[in-house]
Amino acid sequence: MPQALFPDVINKLKLFDGLNTEQKGVLLREGRIRWCGQGQYLFHCGDPISHFYVVCSGAMQLLRQTPDGDQITTDVVIAGKTISKTEIFRNAQNRHNVSAVAVEDAVVLEFSAAWLKKAAAESSAIALNILSAISQYAHMIQVEIEHKSTMTAAQQVACFLQRMCLMHDLDPNGFELPYSKTLIASRLGMEPETFSRTLVKLREHGIEVKDSFVRFYDMEQIGNYVCSHCSAVEDCPTHRTLLTGTCVKKDLKA
Amino acid sequence: MPQALFPDVINKLKLFDGLNTEQKGVLLREGRIRWCGQGQYLFHCGDPISHFYVVCSGAMQLLRQTPDGDQITTDVVIAGKTISKTEIFRNAQNRHNVSAVAVEDAVVLEFSAAWLKKAAAESSAIALNILSAISQYAHMIQVEIEHKSTMTAAQQVACFLQRMCLMHDLDPNGFELPYSKTLIASRLGMEPETFSRTLVKLREHGIEVKDSFVRFYDMEQIGNYVCSHCSAVEDCPTHRTLLTGTCVKKDLKA
DNA sequence: CGACACTTTGAAGACGATCAACGCCGGTGG
DNA sequence: CCACCGGCGTTGATCGTCTTCAAAGTGTCG
């Protein structure tokens, strides 16, 4: 019984916002649990899209191989987030355009793609929830494109660390990086070397990183170069300070 | 009567796929026509989101100012495409996060945002059409992020020119650029100078550009560096040759 | 005609990628 | 128990690419 195992994750799913407990129950009965050991693939790029997934614990990396060998990390999906929503509704060749692999032992709830489509077609609440989620996602990557073409590596890292702090609900005054630096660098589309060098520079700008321990020690400075567009991530009182600045490029140029 | 004025554009709208003529008629009666002279803004970044738009003729540029002055072109929307879909369903602050300005005289059909939400809630066909459109869009920008971090300017331009050829239904053996080089450069997130220099280099790789005239003169070479992920853009028999390669970075590295 | 936007070209500079080397750790196997 | 290996992270040196600044040519429009 899925609900019994991961009630928190399931109850917080935005996908089911606006549905009552009974309705959720009916839908969730279709779910099947899958365990993914670290390094195990949930699916590969090019596979037919058969399922929709909710990550219950652990984390999955979405990545794509470019034909000349190097790989791009599209996203790192943590507990409570979903996989394949976008692909399922794309109405294209119906094949995954990314691979999904567990970066740490993970538990995933799996539904058939048809189930999701049916739910969207029959419940306008669900359809609108999905629309909202995909729209937010689209906005996020759009902002990231913008970052890539206008910000230096330091700015991107600073911005990313702050979003990560929000998304993982970590303490801005000190937290451990939730996954490896190599993976973060890949997620940001930069080389591990560049990422490493960048972390050192951030120390002069209100962010201290020692090993995998991060501390925002000068909120005022940080407020100066938080990117205003990033506030698209859900607002949260605890982290409010991280969200109320505008992105001033110059500050990190030095 | 909107339909009378722009029957082609309206009838081809994917948004209404699966609806009969009568249903379309009812929905379209709500539309209001707006003329946008070149340089005129349809809305500004930060404005409350009030409407959903269908471009009937001309082209609109979507752009965002970064706080330190430079501007990013998010997208160039041509006839038959829509504006604000994503923003409307984002369920965030309900404000535009881009500005829309006419790059050439444009005619736009305008619907209230509430109208679109209502249509999506009441018709699962429409909801699924929107889901599909946004998903495709999300995939496209995802691929563009990938391009930005793995491809050189030359590769990006080559790929973009081919997608443009498809989207605008142009003749691969020779066509005029549908808008200015400065705008294209901005759309690609690069400087006009870089873009200009890049076009010269493409001549050695199967693409000739003279002034604003583009010709793909060596399909075989081009096939070698078309990016396979880009085939997400709708397939089209005329342009099939442009879609059947895989993206081999090395070819354009020289 | 003059103002202005667009495009191209040149030269210099900044930034990130790449290659190489090293220290560190955890695991494996002799 | 120690030797060895592989992955990770850091640092240094070098290289290529894109940006930036500058200048000049072209075209359009008032």
Coordinates of C-alpha atoms (C1' of nucleotides) in Angstrom, one line a residue:
Chain A
M1 CA 0.0 0.0 0.0
P2 CA 1.9 3.0 -1.3
Q3 CA 0.2 5.6 0.9
A4 CA 1.2 3.8 4.1
L5 CA 4.9 3.8 3.2
F6 CA 5.4 7.4 2.1
P7 CA 2.5 9.4 3.4
D8 CA 4.4 12.7 3.6
V9 CA 5.7 12.6 0.1
I10 CA 2.4 11.6 -1.3
N11 CA 0.3 14.0 0.6
K12 CA 2.4 16.9 -0.5
L13 CA 2.2 16.0 -4.2
K14 CA 1.0 19.1 -6.0
L15 CA -0.3 16.8 -8.7
F16 CA -3.2 15.9 -6.5
D17 CA -4.0 19.4 -5.1
G18 CA -7.7 20.0 -4.9
L19 CA -8.6 16.3 -4.7
N20 CA -10.0 14.8 -1.5
T21 CA -8.4 11.9 0.3
E22 CA -10.7 9.3 -1.3
Q23 CA -9.9 10.4 -4.8
K24 CA -6.2 10.4 -4.1
G25 CA -6.6 6.9 -2.6
V26 CA -8.2 5.6 -5.8
L27 CA -5.5 7.0 -8.0
L28 CA -2.7 5.9 -5.8
R29 CA -3.8 2.3 -5.8
E30 CA -2.5 2.1 -9.3
G31 CA 1.0 2.9 -8.1
R32 CA 3.8 0.4 -7.9
I33 CA 6.9 0.7 -5.8
R34 CA 10.3 0.4 -7.3
W35 CA 13.6 0.3 -5.6
C36 CA 16.6 1.7 -7.4
G37 CA 20.0 1.1 -6.0
Q38 CA 22.7 3.7 -6.6
G39 CA 23.8 3.6 -10.2
Q40 CA 20.7 1.7 -11.4
Y41 CA 18.8 3.0 -14.3
L42 CA 15.1 3.6 -14.2
F43 CA 15.0 4.0 -17.9
H44 CA 17.3 4.9 -20.8
C45 CA 17.2 7.6 -23.3
G46 CA 15.4 6.2 -26.4
D47 CA 13.3 3.7 -24.4
P48 CA 9.5 3.9 -25.1
I49 CA 7.8 6.0 -22.5
S50 CA 5.7 3.6 -20.4
H51 CA 5.5 5.2 -17.0
F52 CA 5.2 8.3 -14.9
Y53 CA 7.3 8.4 -11.7
V54 CA 7.2 10.0 -8.3
V55 CA 10.5 10.0 -6.4
C56 CA 9.7 9.0 -2.8
S57 CA 13.2 9.0 -1.4
G58 CA 16.7 9.3 -2.7
A59 CA 17.5 11.2 -5.9
M60 CA 17.5 10.5 -9.6
Q61 CA 19.7 12.1 -12.1
L62 CA 18.3 12.8 -15.5
L63 CA 20.9 12.9 -18.2
R64 CA 21.5 12.7 -21.9
Q65 CA 24.4 11.5 -23.9
T66 CA 25.5 13.7 -26.7
P67 CA 26.6 11.6 -29.7
D68 CA 30.2 12.6 -29.2
G69 CA 30.4 11.2 -25.8
D70 CA 30.0 13.8 -23.1
Q71 CA 26.9 13.8 -21.0
I72 CA 24.6 16.5 -19.9
T73 CA 22.7 16.4 -16.6
T74 CA 19.3 17.7 -17.4
D75 CA 18.0 17.6 -13.8
V76 CA 18.4 16.1 -10.4
V77 CA 15.1 14.9 -9.1
I78 CA 14.7 14.7 -5.4
A79 CA 12.0 13.2 -3.2
G80 CA 8.6 14.6 -3.8
K81 CA 9.3 15.5 -7.4
T82 CA 8.1 13.7 -10.5
I83 CA 9.7 12.3 -13.6
S84 CA 8.4 12.1 -17.2
K85 CA 5.4 14.4 -16.8
T86 CA 6.7 16.6 -19.6
E87 CA 7.7 13.8 -21.9
I88 CA 4.4 12.0 -21.6
F89 CA 2.4 14.9 -22.8
R90 CA 4.8 15.9 -25.5
N91 CA 3.0 13.9 -28.2
A92 CA 6.1 13.3 -30.1
Q93 CA 7.8 10.0 -30.8
N94 CA 6.9 8.8 -27.4
R95 CA 10.4 7.9 -26.4
H96 CA 12.4 9.1 -23.5
N97 CA 14.8 11.8 -24.4
V98 CA 16.8 11.4 -21.2
S99 CA 18.0 8.6 -19.1
A100 CA 17.2 8.4 -15.4
V101 CA 19.7 6.9 -13.0
A102 CA 19.8 6.8 -9.2
V103 CA 22.6 8.9 -7.7
E104 CA 21.8 7.3 -4.4
D105 CA 19.6 4.5 -3.3
A106 CA 16.1 5.6 -4.3
V107 CA 12.5 4.6 -3.9
V108 CA 10.2 5.5 -6.8
L109 CA 6.5 5.2 -7.2
E110 CA 5.5 4.2 -10.7
F111 CA 2.3 4.7 -12.6
S112 CA 1.5 3.9 -16.2
A113 CA 1.7 6.8 -18.6
A114 CA -1.9 5.9 -19.7
W115 CA -3.0 6.3 -16.1
L116 CA -1.6 9.8 -16.0
K117 CA -3.2 10.8 -19.3
K118 CA -6.5 9.4 -18.2
A119 CA -6.4 11.2 -14.9
A120 CA -5.6 14.5 -16.8
A121 CA -8.4 13.9 -19.3
E122 CA -11.0 13.1 -16.6
S123 CA -10.1 15.5 -13.9
S124 CA -9.6 19.1 -14.9
A125 CA -8.1 19.7 -11.4
I126 CA -5.3 17.3 -12.3
A127 CA -4.9 18.7 -15.8
L128 CA -4.5 22.1 -14.4
N129 CA -2.1 21.0 -11.7
I130 CA 0.1 19.4 -14.4
L131 CA -0.2 22.5 -16.5
S132 CA 1.0 24.5 -13.6
A133 CA 3.9 22.3 -12.8
I134 CA 5.1 22.1 -16.4
S135 CA 4.7 25.8 -16.8
Q136 CA 6.8 26.5 -13.7
Y137 CA 9.4 24.1 -14.9
A138 CA 9.5 25.7 -18.3
H139 CA 10.0 29.1 -16.7
M140 CA 12.8 27.7 -14.6
I141 CA 14.8 26.4 -17.5
Q142 CA 14.1 29.6 -19.4
V143 CA 15.7 31.5 -16.6
E144 CA 18.6 29.1 -16.6
I145 CA 19.1 29.8 -20.3
E146 CA 19.2 33.4 -19.5
H147 CA 21.7 32.8 -16.8
K148 CA 23.9 30.8 -19.1
S149 CA 24.2 33.7 -21.5
T150 CA 24.5 36.6 -19.2
M151 CA 26.1 35.4 -16.0
T152 CA 29.6 34.3 -15.1
A153 CA 30.2 30.9 -13.5
A154 CA 30.4 32.5 -10.1
Q155 CA 27.0 34.1 -10.5
Q156 CA 25.4 30.9 -11.7
V157 CA 26.8 29.0 -8.8
A158 CA 25.7 31.6 -6.3
C159 CA 22.2 31.6 -7.7
F160 CA 22.1 27.8 -7.8
L161 CA 23.3 27.3 -4.2
Q162 CA 20.5 29.6 -3.1
R163 CA 17.9 27.8 -5.1
M164 CA 19.1 24.6 -3.8
C165 CA 18.9 25.9 -0.2
L166 CA 15.3 26.7 -0.9
M167 CA 14.3 23.6 -2.7
H168 CA 15.8 21.2 -0.2
D169 CA 14.6 23.3 2.7
L170 CA 18.1 23.7 4.2
D171 CA 19.4 26.1 6.7
P172 CA 20.9 29.1 5.0
N173 CA 23.3 29.6 7.9
G174 CA 24.9 26.2 7.2
F175 CA 24.2 23.1 5.3
E176 CA 25.8 20.1 3.6
L177 CA 25.6 19.9 -0.1
P178 CA 22.9 17.3 -0.8
Y179 CA 25.0 15.7 -3.6
S180 CA 28.4 15.5 -5.0
K181 CA 30.2 18.5 -6.5
T182 CA 30.8 16.7 -9.7
L183 CA 27.1 16.2 -10.1
I184 CA 26.3 19.8 -9.3
A185 CA 28.9 21.0 -11.8
S186 CA 27.3 18.7 -14.4
R187 CA 23.9 20.0 -13.5
L188 CA 25.1 23.5 -14.1
G189 CA 26.7 22.6 -17.4
M190 CA 30.2 23.4 -16.3
E191 CA 33.4 21.4 -15.7
P192 CA 34.2 20.2 -12.1
E193 CA 37.4 22.2 -12.2
T194 CA 35.6 25.4 -13.0
F195 CA 33.1 24.7 -10.3
S196 CA 35.8 24.0 -7.7
R197 CA 37.6 27.2 -8.5
T198 CA 34.4 29.2 -8.4
L199 CA 33.6 28.1 -4.9
V200 CA 36.8 29.6 -3.7
K201 CA 35.9 33.0 -5.2
L202 CA 32.5 33.0 -3.6
R203 CA 34.1 33.3 -0.2
E204 CA 34.6 37.0 -0.9
H205 CA 31.0 37.4 -1.7
G206 CA 29.1 36.2 1.3
I207 CA 29.1 32.5 0.6
E208 CA 31.6 30.2 2.3
V209 CA 32.1 26.7 1.1
K210 CA 34.4 24.3 3.0
D211 CA 34.4 20.7 1.8
S212 CA 30.7 20.1 1.3
F213 CA 29.6 22.6 4.0
V214 CA 28.0 25.8 2.7
R215 CA 27.2 28.8 4.7
F216 CA 25.6 32.1 3.6
Y217 CA 27.3 34.4 6.1
D218 CA 26.6 37.8 4.6
M219 CA 22.9 38.0 3.6
E220 CA 23.3 41.6 2.7
Q221 CA 25.9 40.9 0.1
I222 CA 24.0 37.9 -1.1
G223 CA 20.8 39.9 -1.4
N224 CA 22.6 42.1 -3.9
Y225 CA 23.1 39.4 -6.4
V226 CA 20.2 37.1 -6.0
C227 CA 18.5 36.9 -9.4
S228 CA 15.0 38.3 -9.1
H229 CA 13.6 35.9 -11.7
C230 CA 14.5 32.9 -9.6
S231 CA 11.9 33.8 -7.1
A232 CA 9.7 31.7 -9.2
V233 CA 10.7 28.9 -6.9
E234 CA 8.0 28.7 -4.3
D235 CA 8.3 31.4 -1.7
C236 CA 9.1 30.5 1.9
P237 CA 9.3 32.7 5.0
T238 CA 12.4 31.0 6.3
H239 CA 14.3 31.8 3.2
R240 CA 12.7 35.1 2.3
T241 CA 16.0 36.9 2.6
L242 CA 17.4 34.9 -0.2
L243 CA 14.7 36.0 -2.6
T244 CA 14.4 39.7 -2.2
G245 CA 17.2 41.1 -4.2
T246 CA 17.7 41.8 -7.8
C247 CA 20.5 40.3 -9.8
V248 CA 23.3 42.7 -10.1
K249 CA 25.9 41.2 -12.3
K250 CA 28.7 43.5 -11.6
D251 CA 29.0 42.4 -8.0
L252 CA 30.4 39.1 -8.9
K253 CA 32.5 40.2 -11.8
A254 CA 35.5 41.2 -9.7
Chain B
M1 CA -15.3 38.5 -37.0
P2 CA -11.9 37.1 -36.4
Q3 CA -12.3 33.9 -38.4
A4 CA -13.1 35.8 -41.5
L5 CA -9.9 37.8 -41.3
F6 CA -7.4 35.1 -40.6
P7 CA -9.0 31.8 -41.4
D8 CA -5.7 30.0 -42.2
V9 CA -4.0 30.9 -39.0
I10 CA -7.0 30.1 -36.9
N11 CA -7.9 26.8 -38.5
K12 CA -4.3 25.6 -38.0
L13 CA -4.2 26.4 -34.3
K14 CA -3.2 23.3 -32.5
L15 CA -4.9 24.7 -29.5
F16 CA -8.2 23.8 -31.0
D17 CA -7.3 20.4 -32.4
G18 CA -10.1 17.9 -31.9
L19 CA -12.8 20.6 -31.7
N20 CA -15.5 20.9 -34.4
T21 CA -16.1 24.1 -36.4
E22 CA -19.0 25.1 -34.2
Q23 CA -17.1 24.8 -31.0
K24 CA -14.2 26.7 -32.4
G25 CA -16.6 29.4 -33.5
V26 CA -18.0 29.8 -30.1
L27 CA -14.6 30.1 -28.6
L28 CA -13.3 32.5 -31.2
R29 CA -16.2 34.9 -30.7
E30 CA -14.4 36.0 -27.6
G31 CA -11.4 37.1 -29.4
R32 CA -10.5 40.7 -30.0
I33 CA -8.1 41.9 -32.7
R34 CA -5.2 44.1 -31.9
W35 CA -2.8 45.9 -34.3
C36 CA 0.7 46.3 -33.2
G37 CA 2.9 48.6 -35.2
Q38 CA 6.6 47.8 -35.3
G39 CA 8.2 48.7 -32.0
Q40 CA 4.9 48.7 -30.1
Y41 CA 4.7 46.8 -26.9
L42 CA 1.9 44.3 -26.4
F43 CA 2.7 44.2 -22.7
H44 CA 5.7 44.8 -20.5
C45 CA 7.6 42.6 -18.1
G46 CA 6.0 43.0 -14.7
D47 CA 2.5 43.8 -16.0
P48 CA -0.3 41.7 -14.6
I49 CA -1.2 38.9 -16.9
S50 CA -4.5 39.7 -18.4
H51 CA -4.6 38.0 -21.8
F52 CA -3.7 35.2 -24.0
Y53 CA -2.5 36.0 -27.5
V54 CA -2.4 34.4 -30.9
V55 CA -0.2 36.1 -33.5
C56 CA -2.0 36.3 -36.8
S57 CA 0.6 38.1 -38.8
G58 CA 3.9 39.7 -38.3
A59 CA 6.2 38.7 -35.4
M60 CA 6.6 39.5 -31.8
Q61 CA 9.8 39.5 -29.8
L62 CA 9.6 38.3 -26.2
L63 CA 12.4 39.8 -24.2
R64 CA 13.5 40.4 -20.6
Q65 CA 15.7 43.2 -19.3
T66 CA 18.3 42.0 -16.8
P67 CA 18.7 44.6 -14.0
D68 CA 22.2 45.6 -15.3
G69 CA 20.9 46.7 -18.6
D70 CA 21.4 44.1 -21.2
Q71 CA 18.4 42.3 -22.7
I72 CA 17.7 38.7 -23.5
T73 CA 15.4 37.6 -26.3
T74 CA 13.4 34.8 -25.0
D75 CA 11.6 34.0 -28.2
V76 CA 10.5 35.3 -31.5
V77 CA 6.8 34.4 -32.0
I78 CA 5.6 34.2 -35.6
A79 CA 2.1 33.9 -37.1
G80 CA 0.2 30.9 -35.9
K81 CA 2.0 30.8 -32.6
T82 CA 0.7 31.9 -29.2
I83 CA 1.9 34.1 -26.4
S84 CA 1.5 33.8 -22.6
K85 CA 0.2 30.2 -22.5
T86 CA 2.9 29.2 -20.2
E87 CA 2.7 32.2 -18.0
I88 CA -1.0 32.0 -17.5
F89 CA -0.9 28.5 -16.1
R90 CA 2.2 29.1 -13.9
N91 CA 0.1 30.0 -10.9
A92 CA 2.8 32.2 -9.6
Q93 CA 2.7 36.0 -9.1
N94 CA 0.5 36.3 -12.1
R95 CA 2.7 38.9 -13.8
H96 CA 4.5 38.7 -17.1
N97 CA 8.1 37.8 -16.8
V98 CA 8.8 39.0 -20.3
S99 CA 7.9 41.9 -22.4
A100 CA 6.4 41.5 -25.9
V101 CA 7.2 43.9 -28.7
A102 CA 6.4 43.8 -32.4
V103 CA 9.5 43.4 -34.5
E104 CA 7.4 44.1 -37.5
D105 CA 3.8 45.3 -37.9
A106 CA 1.7 42.6 -36.4
V107 CA -1.9 41.5 -35.9
V108 CA -2.7 39.7 -32.8
L109 CA -5.9 38.0 -31.6
E110 CA -6.4 38.6 -27.9
F111 CA -8.4 36.5 -25.4
S112 CA -8.8 37.0 -21.7
A113 CA -6.6 34.8 -19.5
A114 CA -9.8 33.7 -17.7
W115 CA -11.2 32.6 -21.0
L116 CA -8.2 30.3 -21.6
K117 CA -8.3 28.9 -18.1
K118 CA -12.0 28.2 -18.5
A119 CA -11.6 26.6 -21.8
A120 CA -8.9 24.3 -20.4
A121 CA -11.0 23.4 -17.3
E122 CA -14.1 22.6 -19.4
S123 CA -12.6 20.9 -22.3
S124 CA -10.1 18.2 -21.7
A125 CA -9.2 18.3 -25.4
I126 CA -8.0 21.8 -25.0
A127 CA -6.3 21.1 -21.8
L128 CA -4.4 18.3 -23.4
N129 CA -3.6 20.4 -26.4
I130 CA -2.1 23.1 -24.1
L131 CA -0.2 20.4 -22.2
S132 CA 1.2 19.1 -25.4
A133 CA 2.3 22.5 -26.6
I134 CA 3.9 23.5 -23.4
S135 CA 5.7 20.2 -23.1
Q136 CA 7.1 20.6 -26.6
Y137 CA 8.2 24.0 -25.7
A138 CA 9.9 22.9 -22.5
H139 CA 11.7 20.2 -24.5
M140 CA 12.9 22.7 -27.0
I141 CA 14.4 25.0 -24.5
Q142 CA 15.9 22.1 -22.7
V143 CA 17.7 21.1 -25.9
E144 CA 18.8 24.7 -26.2
I145 CA 20.3 24.7 -22.8
E146 CA 22.2 21.5 -23.8
H147 CA 23.4 23.3 -26.9
K148 CA 24.6 26.2 -25.0
S149 CA 26.8 24.1 -22.9
T150 CA 28.1 21.7 -25.4
M151 CA 28.2 23.3 -28.8
T152 CA 30.2 26.1 -30.3
A153 CA 28.6 29.2 -31.7
A154 CA 28.9 27.8 -35.2
Q155 CA 27.1 24.6 -34.3
Q156 CA 24.3 26.5 -32.6
V157 CA 23.9 28.8 -35.5
A158 CA 23.9 25.9 -38.0
C159 CA 21.3 24.1 -35.9
F160 CA 19.2 27.2 -35.5
L161 CA 19.2 28.0 -39.2
Q162 CA 17.9 24.6 -39.9
R163 CA 15.1 24.7 -37.3
M164 CA 14.2 28.1 -38.6
C165 CA 14.0 26.7 -42.1
L166 CA 11.6 24.1 -40.8
M167 CA 9.4 26.3 -38.6
H168 CA 9.0 29.0 -41.3
D169 CA 8.5 26.4 -44.0
L170 CA 11.3 27.9 -46.1
D171 CA 13.1 26.4 -49.1
P172 CA 16.3 24.8 -47.9
N173 CA 17.9 25.5 -51.2
G174 CA 17.6 29.2 -50.7
F175 CA 15.7 31.6 -48.4
E176 CA 15.8 35.0 -46.9
L177 CA 16.3 35.3 -43.2
P178 CA 12.9 36.1 -41.8
Y179 CA 14.2 38.7 -39.4
S180 CA 17.3 40.7 -38.7
K181 CA 20.7 39.2 -37.8
T182 CA 20.8 41.3 -34.7
L183 CA 17.6 39.7 -33.5
I184 CA 18.7 36.2 -34.4
A185 CA 21.9 36.8 -32.5
S186 CA 20.0 38.0 -29.5
R187 CA 17.6 35.0 -29.8
L188 CA 20.7 32.8 -29.7
G189 CA 22.2 34.6 -26.7
M190 CA 25.2 35.7 -28.6
E191 CA 26.7 39.0 -29.7
P192 CA 26.0 40.3 -33.2
E193 CA 29.7 40.3 -33.9
T194 CA 30.0 36.6 -33.0
F195 CA 27.0 35.8 -35.1
S196 CA 28.4 37.7 -38.1
R197 CA 31.8 36.0 -37.9
T198 CA 30.1 32.6 -37.5
L199 CA 28.2 32.9 -40.7
V200 CA 31.4 33.3 -42.6
K201 CA 32.7 30.1 -41.1
L202 CA 29.6 28.1 -42.0
R203 CA 30.4 28.5 -45.7
E204 CA 33.0 25.7 -45.3
H205 CA 30.4 23.5 -43.8
G206 CA 27.6 23.3 -46.3
I207 CA 25.8 26.5 -45.4
E208 CA 26.2 29.7 -47.4
V209 CA 25.0 33.0 -46.2
K210 CA 25.2 36.1 -48.3
D211 CA 23.6 39.2 -46.8
S212 CA 20.3 37.8 -45.6
F213 CA 20.2 35.0 -48.1
V214 CA 20.8 31.5 -46.8
R215 CA 21.4 28.4 -48.8
F216 CA 22.1 24.8 -47.6
Y217 CA 24.2 23.7 -50.5
D218 CA 25.7 20.5 -49.2
M219 CA 23.0 18.4 -47.6
E220 CA 25.4 15.6 -46.9
Q221 CA 27.7 17.7 -44.8
I222 CA 24.8 19.3 -43.1
G223 CA 23.3 15.9 -42.3
N224 CA 26.4 15.2 -40.3
Y225 CA 25.9 17.9 -37.8
V226 CA 22.2 18.2 -37.4
C227 CA 21.4 17.6 -33.8
S228 CA 19.2 14.6 -33.4
H229 CA 17.4 16.0 -30.4
C230 CA 16.1 18.9 -32.5
S231 CA 13.9 16.6 -34.5
A232 CA 11.4 17.4 -31.8
V233 CA 10.3 20.1 -34.1
E234 CA 7.5 18.8 -36.2
D235 CA 8.6 16.5 -38.9
C236 CA 8.0 17.6 -42.5
P237 CA 8.6 15.7 -45.7
T238 CA 10.1 18.6 -47.6
H239 CA 12.7 19.1 -45.0
R240 CA 13.3 15.5 -44.0
T241 CA 16.9 15.7 -45.1
L242 CA 17.5 18.3 -42.5
L243 CA 16.4 16.0 -39.7
T244 CA 18.2 12.7 -40.3
G245 CA 21.6 13.1 -38.9
T246 CA 23.1 13.0 -35.5
C247 CA 24.9 15.8 -34.0
V248 CA 28.6 15.4 -34.5
K249 CA 30.4 18.2 -32.7
K250 CA 33.8 17.6 -34.2
D251 CA 32.7 18.5 -37.7
L252 CA 32.3 22.1 -36.9
K253 CA 35.2 22.4 -34.5
A254 CA 37.7 23.0 -37.2
Chain C
dC1 C1' 21.9 65.9 -46.1
dG2 C1' 22.4 64.0 -41.6
dA3 C1' 21.0 60.8 -38.0
dC4 C1' 20.6 56.3 -36.9
dA5 C1' 20.3 51.4 -37.0
dC6 C1' 22.4 47.4 -38.9
dT7 C1' 26.3 44.8 -40.3
dT8 C1' 31.0 43.7 -40.8
dT9 C1' 35.9 43.5 -39.5
dG10 C1' 40.0 44.1 -36.5
dA11 C1' 42.4 43.8 -32.1
dA12 C1' 42.5 43.0 -27.3
dG13 C1' 40.9 40.9 -23.3
dA14 C1' 38.3 37.7 -20.2
dC15 C1' 36.5 33.6 -19.2
dG16 C1' 35.9 28.8 -19.1
dA17 C1' 37.6 24.3 -21.0
dT18 C1' 41.3 21.2 -21.2
dC19 C1' 45.3 18.7 -19.9
dA20 C1' 48.2 17.3 -16.2
dA21 C1' 49.5 16.3 -11.6
dC22 C1' 48.6 15.5 -6.8
dG23 C1' 46.3 14.4 -2.3
dC24 C1' 42.6 12.1 -0.3
dC25 C1' 39.6 8.6 0.8
dG26 C1' 37.0 4.0 0.6
dG27 C1' 37.0 -0.4 -1.1
dT28 C1' 39.2 -4.7 -2.8
dG29 C1' 42.2 -8.3 -2.7
dG30 C1' 46.6 -10.4 -1.9
Chain D
dC1 C1' 47.7 -5.6 7.4
dC2 C1' 49.2 -3.4 3.6
dA3 C1' 49.2 -2.5 -1.4
dC4 C1' 46.7 -1.2 -5.0
dC5 C1' 43.1 0.9 -7.5
dG6 C1' 39.4 4.1 -8.8
dG7 C1' 36.6 8.0 -8.0
dC8 C1' 36.5 12.6 -6.2
dG9 C1' 38.3 17.1 -5.4
dT10 C1' 41.7 20.6 -5.9
dT11 C1' 45.3 23.4 -8.1
dG12 C1' 48.4 25.0 -11.8
dA13 C1' 49.4 26.1 -16.7
dT14 C1' 47.8 26.6 -21.3
dC15 C1' 44.7 27.1 -25.0
dG16 C1' 40.5 28.3 -27.6
dT17 C1' 36.4 30.8 -27.9
dC18 C1' 33.5 34.4 -27.2
dT19 C1' 33.0 39.1 -25.6
dT20 C1' 34.3 43.7 -25.7
dC21 C1' 35.8 48.0 -27.6
dA22 C1' 36.7 50.5 -31.7
dA23 C1' 36.1 51.8 -36.5
dA24 C1' 34.2 51.9 -40.8
dG25 C1' 30.7 50.8 -44.6
dT26 C1' 25.9 50.4 -45.8
dG27 C1' 21.2 51.3 -45.9
dT28 C1' 16.8 53.8 -44.6
dC29 C1' 14.1 57.6 -43.2
dG30 C1' 13.0 62.1 -41.8

